[in-house]
Coordinates of C-alpha atoms and ligand atoms in Angstrom, one line a residue:
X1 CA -0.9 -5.4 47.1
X2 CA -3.6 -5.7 49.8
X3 CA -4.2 -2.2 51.5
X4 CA -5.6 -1.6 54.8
X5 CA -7.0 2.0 54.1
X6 CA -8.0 2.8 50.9
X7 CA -7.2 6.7 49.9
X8 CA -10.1 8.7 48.6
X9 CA -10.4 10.4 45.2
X10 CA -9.2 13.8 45.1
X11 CA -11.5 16.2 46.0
X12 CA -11.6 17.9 42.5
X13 CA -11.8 14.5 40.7
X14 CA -13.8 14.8 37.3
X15 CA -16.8 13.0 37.3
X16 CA -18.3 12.6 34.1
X17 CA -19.0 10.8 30.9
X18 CA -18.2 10.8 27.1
X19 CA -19.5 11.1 23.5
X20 CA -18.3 11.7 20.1
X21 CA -19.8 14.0 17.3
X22 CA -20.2 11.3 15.0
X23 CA -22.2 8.9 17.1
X24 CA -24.4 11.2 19.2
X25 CA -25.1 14.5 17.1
X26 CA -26.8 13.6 13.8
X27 CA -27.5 16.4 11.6
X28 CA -24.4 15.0 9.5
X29 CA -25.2 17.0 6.3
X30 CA -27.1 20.2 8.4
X31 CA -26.2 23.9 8.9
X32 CA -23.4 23.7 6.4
X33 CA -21.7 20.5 7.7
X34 CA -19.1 18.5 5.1
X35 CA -19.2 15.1 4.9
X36 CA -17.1 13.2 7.3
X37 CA -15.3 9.6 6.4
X38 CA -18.0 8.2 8.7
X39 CA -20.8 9.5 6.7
X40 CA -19.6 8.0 3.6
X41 CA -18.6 4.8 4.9
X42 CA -20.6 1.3 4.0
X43 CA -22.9 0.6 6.9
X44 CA -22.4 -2.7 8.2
X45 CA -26.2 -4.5 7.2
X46 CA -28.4 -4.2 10.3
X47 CA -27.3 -0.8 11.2
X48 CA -28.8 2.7 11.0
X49 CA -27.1 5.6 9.5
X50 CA -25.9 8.8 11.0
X51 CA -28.2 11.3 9.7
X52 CA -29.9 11.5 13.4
X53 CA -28.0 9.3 15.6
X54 CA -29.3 10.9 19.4
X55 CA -30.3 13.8 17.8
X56 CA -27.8 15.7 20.3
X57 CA -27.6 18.5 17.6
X58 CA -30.8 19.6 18.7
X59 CA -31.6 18.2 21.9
X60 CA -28.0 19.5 23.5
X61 CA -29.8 21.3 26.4
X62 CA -31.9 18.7 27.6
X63 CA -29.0 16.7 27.5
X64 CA -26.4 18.8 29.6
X65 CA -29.1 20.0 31.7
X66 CA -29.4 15.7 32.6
X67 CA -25.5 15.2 32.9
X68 CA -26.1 18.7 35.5
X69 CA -28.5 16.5 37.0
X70 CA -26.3 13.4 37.4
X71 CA -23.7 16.0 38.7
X72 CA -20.8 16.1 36.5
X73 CA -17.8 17.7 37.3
X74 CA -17.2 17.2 33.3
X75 CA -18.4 16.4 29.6
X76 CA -16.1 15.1 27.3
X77 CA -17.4 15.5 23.2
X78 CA -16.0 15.9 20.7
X79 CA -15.5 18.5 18.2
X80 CA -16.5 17.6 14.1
X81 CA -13.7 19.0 11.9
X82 CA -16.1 19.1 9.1
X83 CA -18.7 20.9 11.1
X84 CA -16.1 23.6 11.7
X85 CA -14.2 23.5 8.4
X86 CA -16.7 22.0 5.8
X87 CA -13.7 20.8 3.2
X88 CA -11.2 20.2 5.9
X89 CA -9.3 23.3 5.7
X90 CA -10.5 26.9 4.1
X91 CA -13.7 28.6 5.2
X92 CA -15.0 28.3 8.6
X93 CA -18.8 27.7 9.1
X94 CA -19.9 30.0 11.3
X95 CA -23.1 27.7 12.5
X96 CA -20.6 25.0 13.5
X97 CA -19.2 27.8 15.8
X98 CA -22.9 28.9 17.2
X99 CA -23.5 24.6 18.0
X100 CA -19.7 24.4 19.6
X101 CA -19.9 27.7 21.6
X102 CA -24.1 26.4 22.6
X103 CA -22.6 23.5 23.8
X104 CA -20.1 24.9 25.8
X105 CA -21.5 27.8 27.6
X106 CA -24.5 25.3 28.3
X107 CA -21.9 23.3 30.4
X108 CA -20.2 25.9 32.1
X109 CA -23.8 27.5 33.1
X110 CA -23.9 24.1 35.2
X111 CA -20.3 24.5 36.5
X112 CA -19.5 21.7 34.0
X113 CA -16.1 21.7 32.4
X114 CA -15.7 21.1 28.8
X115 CA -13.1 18.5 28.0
X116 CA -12.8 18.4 24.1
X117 CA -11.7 16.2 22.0
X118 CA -10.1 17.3 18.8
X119 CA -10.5 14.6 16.6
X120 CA -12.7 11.1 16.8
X121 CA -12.2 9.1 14.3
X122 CA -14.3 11.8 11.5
X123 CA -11.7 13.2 9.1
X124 CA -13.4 15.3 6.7
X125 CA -14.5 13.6 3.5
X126 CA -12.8 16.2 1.7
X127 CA -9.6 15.9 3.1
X128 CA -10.0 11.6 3.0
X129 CA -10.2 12.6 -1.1
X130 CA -6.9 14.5 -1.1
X131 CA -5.2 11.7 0.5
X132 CA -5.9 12.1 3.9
X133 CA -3.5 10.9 7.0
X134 CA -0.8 9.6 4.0
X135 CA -0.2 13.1 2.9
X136 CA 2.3 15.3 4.5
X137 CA 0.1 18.1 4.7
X138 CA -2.4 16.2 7.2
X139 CA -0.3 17.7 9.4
X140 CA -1.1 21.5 8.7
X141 CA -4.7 20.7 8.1
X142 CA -4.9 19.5 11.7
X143 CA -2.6 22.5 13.1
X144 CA -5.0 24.8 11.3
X145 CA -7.9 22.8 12.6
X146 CA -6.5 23.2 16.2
X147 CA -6.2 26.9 15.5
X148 CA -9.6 27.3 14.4
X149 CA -10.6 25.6 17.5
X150 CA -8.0 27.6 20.1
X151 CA -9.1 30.9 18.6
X152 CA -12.7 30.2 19.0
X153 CA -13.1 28.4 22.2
X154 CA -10.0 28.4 24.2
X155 CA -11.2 31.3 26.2
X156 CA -13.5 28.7 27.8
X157 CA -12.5 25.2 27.3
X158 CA -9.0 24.7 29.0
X159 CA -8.9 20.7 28.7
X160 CA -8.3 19.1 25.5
X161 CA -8.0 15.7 23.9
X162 CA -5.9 15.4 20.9
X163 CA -6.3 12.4 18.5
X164 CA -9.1 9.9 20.0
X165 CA -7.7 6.0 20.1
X166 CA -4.6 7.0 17.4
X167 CA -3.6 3.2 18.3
X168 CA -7.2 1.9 16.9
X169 CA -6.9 3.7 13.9
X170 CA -3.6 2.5 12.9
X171 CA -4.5 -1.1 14.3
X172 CA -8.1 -1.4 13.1
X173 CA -9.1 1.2 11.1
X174 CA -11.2 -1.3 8.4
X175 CA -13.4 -1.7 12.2
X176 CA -14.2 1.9 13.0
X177 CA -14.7 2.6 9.0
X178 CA -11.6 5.1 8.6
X179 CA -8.7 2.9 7.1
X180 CA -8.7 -0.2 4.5
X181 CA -5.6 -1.2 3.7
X182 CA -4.8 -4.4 2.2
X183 CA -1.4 -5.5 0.3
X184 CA 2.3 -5.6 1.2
X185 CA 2.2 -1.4 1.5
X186 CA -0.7 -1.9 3.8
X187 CA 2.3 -1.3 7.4
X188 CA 4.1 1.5 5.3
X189 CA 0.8 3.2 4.6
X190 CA -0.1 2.8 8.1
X191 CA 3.0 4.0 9.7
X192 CA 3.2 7.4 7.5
X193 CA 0.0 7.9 8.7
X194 CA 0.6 7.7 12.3
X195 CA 3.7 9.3 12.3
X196 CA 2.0 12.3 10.4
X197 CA -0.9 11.9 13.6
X198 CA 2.1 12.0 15.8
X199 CA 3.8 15.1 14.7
X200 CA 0.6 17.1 14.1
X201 CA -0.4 16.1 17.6
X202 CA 2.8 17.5 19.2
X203 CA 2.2 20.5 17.3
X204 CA -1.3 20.9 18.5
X205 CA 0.1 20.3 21.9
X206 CA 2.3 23.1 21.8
X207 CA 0.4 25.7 20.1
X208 CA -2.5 24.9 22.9
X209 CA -0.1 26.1 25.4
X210 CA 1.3 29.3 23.0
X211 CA -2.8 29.9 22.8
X212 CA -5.1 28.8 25.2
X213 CA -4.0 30.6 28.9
X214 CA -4.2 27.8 31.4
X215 CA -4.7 25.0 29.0
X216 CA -4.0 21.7 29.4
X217 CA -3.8 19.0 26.7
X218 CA -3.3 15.1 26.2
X219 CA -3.3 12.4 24.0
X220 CA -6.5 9.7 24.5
X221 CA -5.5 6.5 23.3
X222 CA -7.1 3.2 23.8
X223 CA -4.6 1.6 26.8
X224 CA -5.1 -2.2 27.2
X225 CA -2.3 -3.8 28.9
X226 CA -1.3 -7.2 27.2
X227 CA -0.7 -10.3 29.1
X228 CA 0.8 -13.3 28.1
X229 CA -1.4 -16.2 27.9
X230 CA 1.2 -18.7 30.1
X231 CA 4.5 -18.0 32.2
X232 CA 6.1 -19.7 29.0
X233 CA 9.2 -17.1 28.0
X234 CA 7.8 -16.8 24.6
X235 CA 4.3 -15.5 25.6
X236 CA 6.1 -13.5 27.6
X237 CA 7.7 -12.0 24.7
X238 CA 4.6 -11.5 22.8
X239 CA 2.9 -9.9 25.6
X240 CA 5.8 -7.2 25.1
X241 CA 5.7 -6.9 21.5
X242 CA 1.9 -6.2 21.4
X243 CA 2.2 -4.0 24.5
X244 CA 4.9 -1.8 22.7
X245 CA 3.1 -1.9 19.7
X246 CA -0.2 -1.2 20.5
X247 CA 0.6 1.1 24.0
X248 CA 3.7 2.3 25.0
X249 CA 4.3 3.4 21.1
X250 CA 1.8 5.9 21.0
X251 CA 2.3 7.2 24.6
X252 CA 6.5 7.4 24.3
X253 CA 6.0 9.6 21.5
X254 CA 3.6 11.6 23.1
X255 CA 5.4 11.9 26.2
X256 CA 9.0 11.7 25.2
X257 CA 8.9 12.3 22.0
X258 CA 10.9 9.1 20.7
X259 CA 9.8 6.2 19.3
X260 CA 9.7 3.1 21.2
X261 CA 12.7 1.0 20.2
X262 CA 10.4 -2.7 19.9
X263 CA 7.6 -0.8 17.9
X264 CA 10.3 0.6 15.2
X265 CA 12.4 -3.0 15.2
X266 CA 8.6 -3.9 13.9
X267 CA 8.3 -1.3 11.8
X268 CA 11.4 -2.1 10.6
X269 CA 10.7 -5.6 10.1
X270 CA 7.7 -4.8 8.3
X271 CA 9.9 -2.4 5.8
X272 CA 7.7 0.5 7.8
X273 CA 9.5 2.9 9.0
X274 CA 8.1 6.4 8.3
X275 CA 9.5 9.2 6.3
X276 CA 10.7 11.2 9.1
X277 CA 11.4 14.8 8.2
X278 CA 14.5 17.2 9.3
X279 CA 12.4 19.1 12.3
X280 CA 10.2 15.9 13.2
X281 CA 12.3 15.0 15.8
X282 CA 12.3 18.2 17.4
X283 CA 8.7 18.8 16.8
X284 CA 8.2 16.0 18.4
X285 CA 10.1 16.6 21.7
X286 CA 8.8 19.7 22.3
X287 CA 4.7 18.9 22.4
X288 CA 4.7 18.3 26.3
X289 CA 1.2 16.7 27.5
X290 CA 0.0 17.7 31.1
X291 CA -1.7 14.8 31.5
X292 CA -2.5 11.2 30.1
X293 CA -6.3 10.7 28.8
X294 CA -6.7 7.1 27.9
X295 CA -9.5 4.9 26.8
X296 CA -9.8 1.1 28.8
X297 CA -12.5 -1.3 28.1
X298 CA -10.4 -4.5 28.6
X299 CA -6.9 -6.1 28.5
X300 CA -5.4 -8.1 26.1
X301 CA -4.0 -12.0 26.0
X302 CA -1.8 -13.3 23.7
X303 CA 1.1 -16.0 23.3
X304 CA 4.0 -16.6 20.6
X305 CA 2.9 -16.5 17.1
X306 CA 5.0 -18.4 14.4
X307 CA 6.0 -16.9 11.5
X308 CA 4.2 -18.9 8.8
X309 CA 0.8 -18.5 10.4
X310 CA -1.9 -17.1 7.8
X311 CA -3.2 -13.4 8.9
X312 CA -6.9 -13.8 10.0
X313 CA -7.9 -9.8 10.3
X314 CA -11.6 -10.1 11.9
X315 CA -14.2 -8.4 13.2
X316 CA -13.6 -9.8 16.8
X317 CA -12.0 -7.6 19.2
X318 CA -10.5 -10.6 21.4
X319 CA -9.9 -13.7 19.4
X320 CA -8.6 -12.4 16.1
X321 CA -6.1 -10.5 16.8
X322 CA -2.2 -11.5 15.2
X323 CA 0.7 -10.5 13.9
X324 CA 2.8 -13.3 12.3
X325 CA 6.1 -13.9 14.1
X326 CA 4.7 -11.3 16.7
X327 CA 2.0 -11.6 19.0
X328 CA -1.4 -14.4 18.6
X329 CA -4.7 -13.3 20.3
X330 CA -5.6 -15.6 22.7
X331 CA -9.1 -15.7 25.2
X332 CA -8.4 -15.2 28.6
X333 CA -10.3 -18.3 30.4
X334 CA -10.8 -16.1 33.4
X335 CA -13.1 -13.4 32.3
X336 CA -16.5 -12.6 31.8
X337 CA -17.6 -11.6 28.9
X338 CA -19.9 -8.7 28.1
X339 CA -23.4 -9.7 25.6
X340 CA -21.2 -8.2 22.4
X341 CA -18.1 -10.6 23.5
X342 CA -15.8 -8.1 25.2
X343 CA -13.7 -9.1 27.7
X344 CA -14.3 -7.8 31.7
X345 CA -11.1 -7.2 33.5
X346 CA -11.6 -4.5 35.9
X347 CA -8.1 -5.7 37.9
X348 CA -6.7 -5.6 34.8
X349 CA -8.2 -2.2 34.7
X350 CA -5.1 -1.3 38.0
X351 CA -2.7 -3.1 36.1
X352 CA -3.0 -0.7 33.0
X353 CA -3.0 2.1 35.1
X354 CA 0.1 1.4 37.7
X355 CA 2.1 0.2 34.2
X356 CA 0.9 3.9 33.1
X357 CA 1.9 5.5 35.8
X358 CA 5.2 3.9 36.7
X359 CA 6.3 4.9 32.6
X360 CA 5.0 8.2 32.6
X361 CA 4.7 10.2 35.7
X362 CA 1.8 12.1 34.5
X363 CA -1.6 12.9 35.9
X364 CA -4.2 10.5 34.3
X365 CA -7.8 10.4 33.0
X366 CA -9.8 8.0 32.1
X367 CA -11.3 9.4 28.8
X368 CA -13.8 5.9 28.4
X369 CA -14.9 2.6 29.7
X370 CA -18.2 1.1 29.4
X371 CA -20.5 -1.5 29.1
X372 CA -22.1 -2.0 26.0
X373 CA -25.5 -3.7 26.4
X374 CA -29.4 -4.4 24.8
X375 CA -30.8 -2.2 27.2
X376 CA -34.7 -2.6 27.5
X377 CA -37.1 0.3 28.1
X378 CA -40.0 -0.9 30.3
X379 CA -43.7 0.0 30.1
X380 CA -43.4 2.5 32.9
X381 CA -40.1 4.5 31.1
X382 CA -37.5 2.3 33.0
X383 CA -34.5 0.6 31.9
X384 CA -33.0 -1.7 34.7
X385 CA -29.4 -1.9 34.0
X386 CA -28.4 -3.5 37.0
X387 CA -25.4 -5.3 34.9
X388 CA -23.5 -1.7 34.0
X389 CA -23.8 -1.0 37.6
X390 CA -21.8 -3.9 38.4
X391 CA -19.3 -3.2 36.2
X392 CA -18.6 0.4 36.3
X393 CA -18.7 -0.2 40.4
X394 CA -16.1 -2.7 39.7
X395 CA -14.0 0.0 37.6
X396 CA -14.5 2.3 39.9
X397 CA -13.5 0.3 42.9
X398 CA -10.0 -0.5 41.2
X399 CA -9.4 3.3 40.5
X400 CA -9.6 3.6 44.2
X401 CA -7.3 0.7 44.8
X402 CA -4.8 2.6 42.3
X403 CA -5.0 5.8 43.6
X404 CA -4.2 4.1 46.9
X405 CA -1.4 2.5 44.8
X406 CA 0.4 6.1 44.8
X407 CA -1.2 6.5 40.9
X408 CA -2.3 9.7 40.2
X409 CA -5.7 10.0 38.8
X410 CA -7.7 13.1 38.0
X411 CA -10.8 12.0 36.2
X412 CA -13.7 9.1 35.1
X413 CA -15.6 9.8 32.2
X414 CA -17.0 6.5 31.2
X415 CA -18.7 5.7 27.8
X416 CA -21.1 7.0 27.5
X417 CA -22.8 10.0 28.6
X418 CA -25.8 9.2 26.4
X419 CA -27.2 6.3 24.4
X420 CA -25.6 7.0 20.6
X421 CA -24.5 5.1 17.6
X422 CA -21.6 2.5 18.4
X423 CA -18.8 2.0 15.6
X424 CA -20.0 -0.6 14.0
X425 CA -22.7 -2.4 15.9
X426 CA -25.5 0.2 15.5
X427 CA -27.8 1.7 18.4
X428 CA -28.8 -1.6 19.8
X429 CA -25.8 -1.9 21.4
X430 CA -26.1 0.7 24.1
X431 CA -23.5 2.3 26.6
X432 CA -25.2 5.1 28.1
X433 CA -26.4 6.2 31.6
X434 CA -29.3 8.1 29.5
X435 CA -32.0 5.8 27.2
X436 CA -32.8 7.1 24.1
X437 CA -36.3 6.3 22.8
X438 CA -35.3 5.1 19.3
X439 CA -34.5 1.6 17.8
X440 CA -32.4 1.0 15.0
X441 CA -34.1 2.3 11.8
X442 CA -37.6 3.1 14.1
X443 CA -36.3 7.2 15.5
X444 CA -39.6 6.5 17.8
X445 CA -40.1 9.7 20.2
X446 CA -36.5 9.9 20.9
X447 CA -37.3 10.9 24.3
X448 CA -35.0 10.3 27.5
X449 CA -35.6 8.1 30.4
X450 CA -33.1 8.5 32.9
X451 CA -31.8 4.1 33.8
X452 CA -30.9 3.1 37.2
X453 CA -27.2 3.1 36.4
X454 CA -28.3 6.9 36.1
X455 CA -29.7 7.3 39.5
X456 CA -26.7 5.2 40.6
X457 CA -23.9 7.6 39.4
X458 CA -25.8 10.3 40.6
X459 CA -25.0 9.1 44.1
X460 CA -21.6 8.1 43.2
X461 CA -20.3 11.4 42.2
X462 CA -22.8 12.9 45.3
X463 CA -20.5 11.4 47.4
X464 CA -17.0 12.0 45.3
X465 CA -16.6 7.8 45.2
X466 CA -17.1 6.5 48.4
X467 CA -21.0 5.4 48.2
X468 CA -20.9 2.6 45.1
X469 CA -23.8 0.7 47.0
X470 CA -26.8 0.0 44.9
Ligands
BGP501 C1 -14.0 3.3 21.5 C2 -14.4 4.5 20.7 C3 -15.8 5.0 20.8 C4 -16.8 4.0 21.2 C5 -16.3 2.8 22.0 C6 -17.2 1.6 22.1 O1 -13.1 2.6 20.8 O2 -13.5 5.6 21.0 O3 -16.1 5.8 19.7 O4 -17.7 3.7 20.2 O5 -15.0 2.4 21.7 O6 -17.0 0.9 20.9 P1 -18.2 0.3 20.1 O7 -19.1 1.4 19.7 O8 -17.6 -0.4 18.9 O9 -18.9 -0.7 21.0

């Protein structure tokens, strides 16, 4: 739809960017901090641990006091359950509470407000040992964990994220380093799992608004709206079966509280169907979100798949992905393509947000999008990143266009805030609006250079969306 006057963002949009504890913090094992999954995962070769990552841990003020520079309206981290809760569950560690309650009150001193997200993809080690996700009492451990965190922040922090990309780490969790599952169980393992996610997220959901007094809470998954790769009837029916299961699955139940009826014919299909316990349902009905935090980096092509196709499970986020008799990954011939391969689609960007909107009715933020890239720091500190300009002006530009589509949006907080550690591709590839002096295994000075995608948000948010000119 062509409009003739474009709407402007609200006048309390957040403006902002994201991190994770994992990827930015370091100090993995320091101050009494358990070992996450991600800290005893195999490095893929070429890539450096997490032991100092941005060194964030230590270097927090600097770093808030240069997102207050830039002007955000918001930070979004994340919150390390083992930093908190050493073994998962049992004593609390009071120096994770001093880092936490640092980082906060550093924000609000610059009228920045905290948006935290419970958990990114770094379950306590000690938990992974006693079965993690697959046991039934992953649920407590993560309503306790939510406790913990309501009791000792909720006084100041009144947005919350629940369970970062739930939909990646039930669809590629060998990727991110937090599932491998192999085998005939492999979908019946998967689906306990997320069903346990599911319930203890609607839990947390509701005791956030029994605890925290003007909180508001919502899921963050990674929304990526398939298309099919031709008007051909049967691409169009892939396009729906990977859209239900890989979307509208994790936000039906996070919204409505029921499972999507094409993601559990799957499931079904796949002899998956999770143990669902007497009180799930209702537990599940009852964990209201206020509003819809979702992750977008691209969309999604993919055509019919026949049954007696062999599973290729790759590394690739766009060409590999399948499910036989379900959906086949196909490239979309009309995208760019980012250095590390990823598809650019900011229209497809509106798309996934109006088909949001239109199914759920809630308020919406966008919790990441990004450009990873090899930055380059010149001689005289400058990193010239004219490329993520282009495309976080071309996100930007198609918020606008969706806002202006009646869709209601309350926040951007791209990826990321800060160059950190990426999932599996190491430091080279970089997302952030802030350099970080290090190289992969060299930690250098690990001092910051602002980039001109810096200088350029700066103005952005300045002038609440309407100046994107370079
Ligand atoms: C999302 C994750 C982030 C982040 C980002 C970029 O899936 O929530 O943790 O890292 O993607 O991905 P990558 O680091 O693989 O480039």
């Amino acid at each position: 739809m062509l409009h003739k006057n474009l709407k402007p963002f609200p006048k309390d949009f957040l403006w902002g960017a994201s991190t994770s504890a994992y990827q930015v913090e370091g100090a993995n094992l320091e101050d009494g901090k358990g070992p996450s999954v991600q800290d005893v995962k195999v490095i893929p070769e070429g890539t450096s641990d997490l032991t100092v990552c941005a060194d964030h841990y230590h270097r927090y003020k600097e770093d808030i006091a240069l997102m207050a520079e830039m002007g955000f309206k918001t930070y979004r981290f994340s919150i390390s359950w083992s930093r908190i809760l050493p073994n998962g569950t049992g004593e609390v560690n009071p120096k994770g509470i001093e880092f936490y309650n640092n980082v906060i009150n550093e924000c609000l001193k610059y009228n920045i407000e905290p948006l935290v997200t419970m958990f990114h993809f770094d379950l306590p080690q000690a938990l992974e040992e006693r079965g993690g996700w697959e046991k039934r009492e992953s649920i407590d451990w993560f309503v306790n964990f939510a406790k913990v965190m309501f009791e000792n922040f909720g006084d100041r922090v009144k947005y919350w994220l629940t369970i970062n990309e739930q939909n990646v780490l039930i669809l590629s969790g060998d990727i991110i380093g937090t599932t491998k599952l192999t085998g005939p169980d492999k979908y019946k393992s998967l689906y306990q799992q997320n069903h346990h996610m599911l319930v203890a997220q609607a839990k947390a959901m509701a005791l956030c608004h029994e605890m925290v007094p003007g909180g508001k809470i919502g899921p963050a998954p990674n929304i990526s709206l398939a298309y099919p790769a031709s008007c051909k009837p049967e691409d169009q029916l892939a396009a729906q079966n990977l859209n239900a299961i890989r979307n509208w699955l994790y936000l039906d139940m996070a919204v409505y509280g029921k499972y999507n009826n094409l993601a559990w014919a799957f499931m079904e299909e796949r002899n998956a169907t999770p143990v669902i316990e007497e009180g799930d349902m209702e537990i599940l009905a009852n964990g209201h979100p206020d509003f819809i935090g979702f992750n977008y980096y691209s969309t999604a092509t993919v055509k019919w798949c026949p049954e007696n196709i062999e599973e290729t499970f790759g590394h690739d986020q766009q060409k590999t992905r399948m499910e036989p008799g379900v959906y086949l990954g196909a490239a979309n011939e009309n995208l760019p393509h980012t250095d590390f391969g990823w598809e650019i689609d900011p229209m497809g960007f509106r798309a996934t947000m109006r088909e949001m909107y239109s199914r759920y009715r809630l308020p919406m933020i966008v919790t990441e999008n990004g450009l990873g890239a090899y930055d380059k720091l010149t001689e005289d500190g400058k990193v010239h990143d004219q490329y993520r300009i282009e495309y976080l002006r071309k996100h930007i530009e198609q918020i606008k266009l969706a806002i202006t589509d009646g869709v209601e949006m309350m926040g951007y907080c791209p990826w990321s805030a800060i160059d950190l550690i990426s999932t599996h591709e190491g430091m080279v590839k970089r997302y952030g609006f802030i350099y970080v002096d290090r190289d992969e295994f060299d930690l250098k000075t690990l001092d910051r250079y602002r980039k001109d995608s810096f200088y350029w948000y700066k103005k952005v948010i300045a002038s609440n969306g309407e100046d994107l000119s370079d």
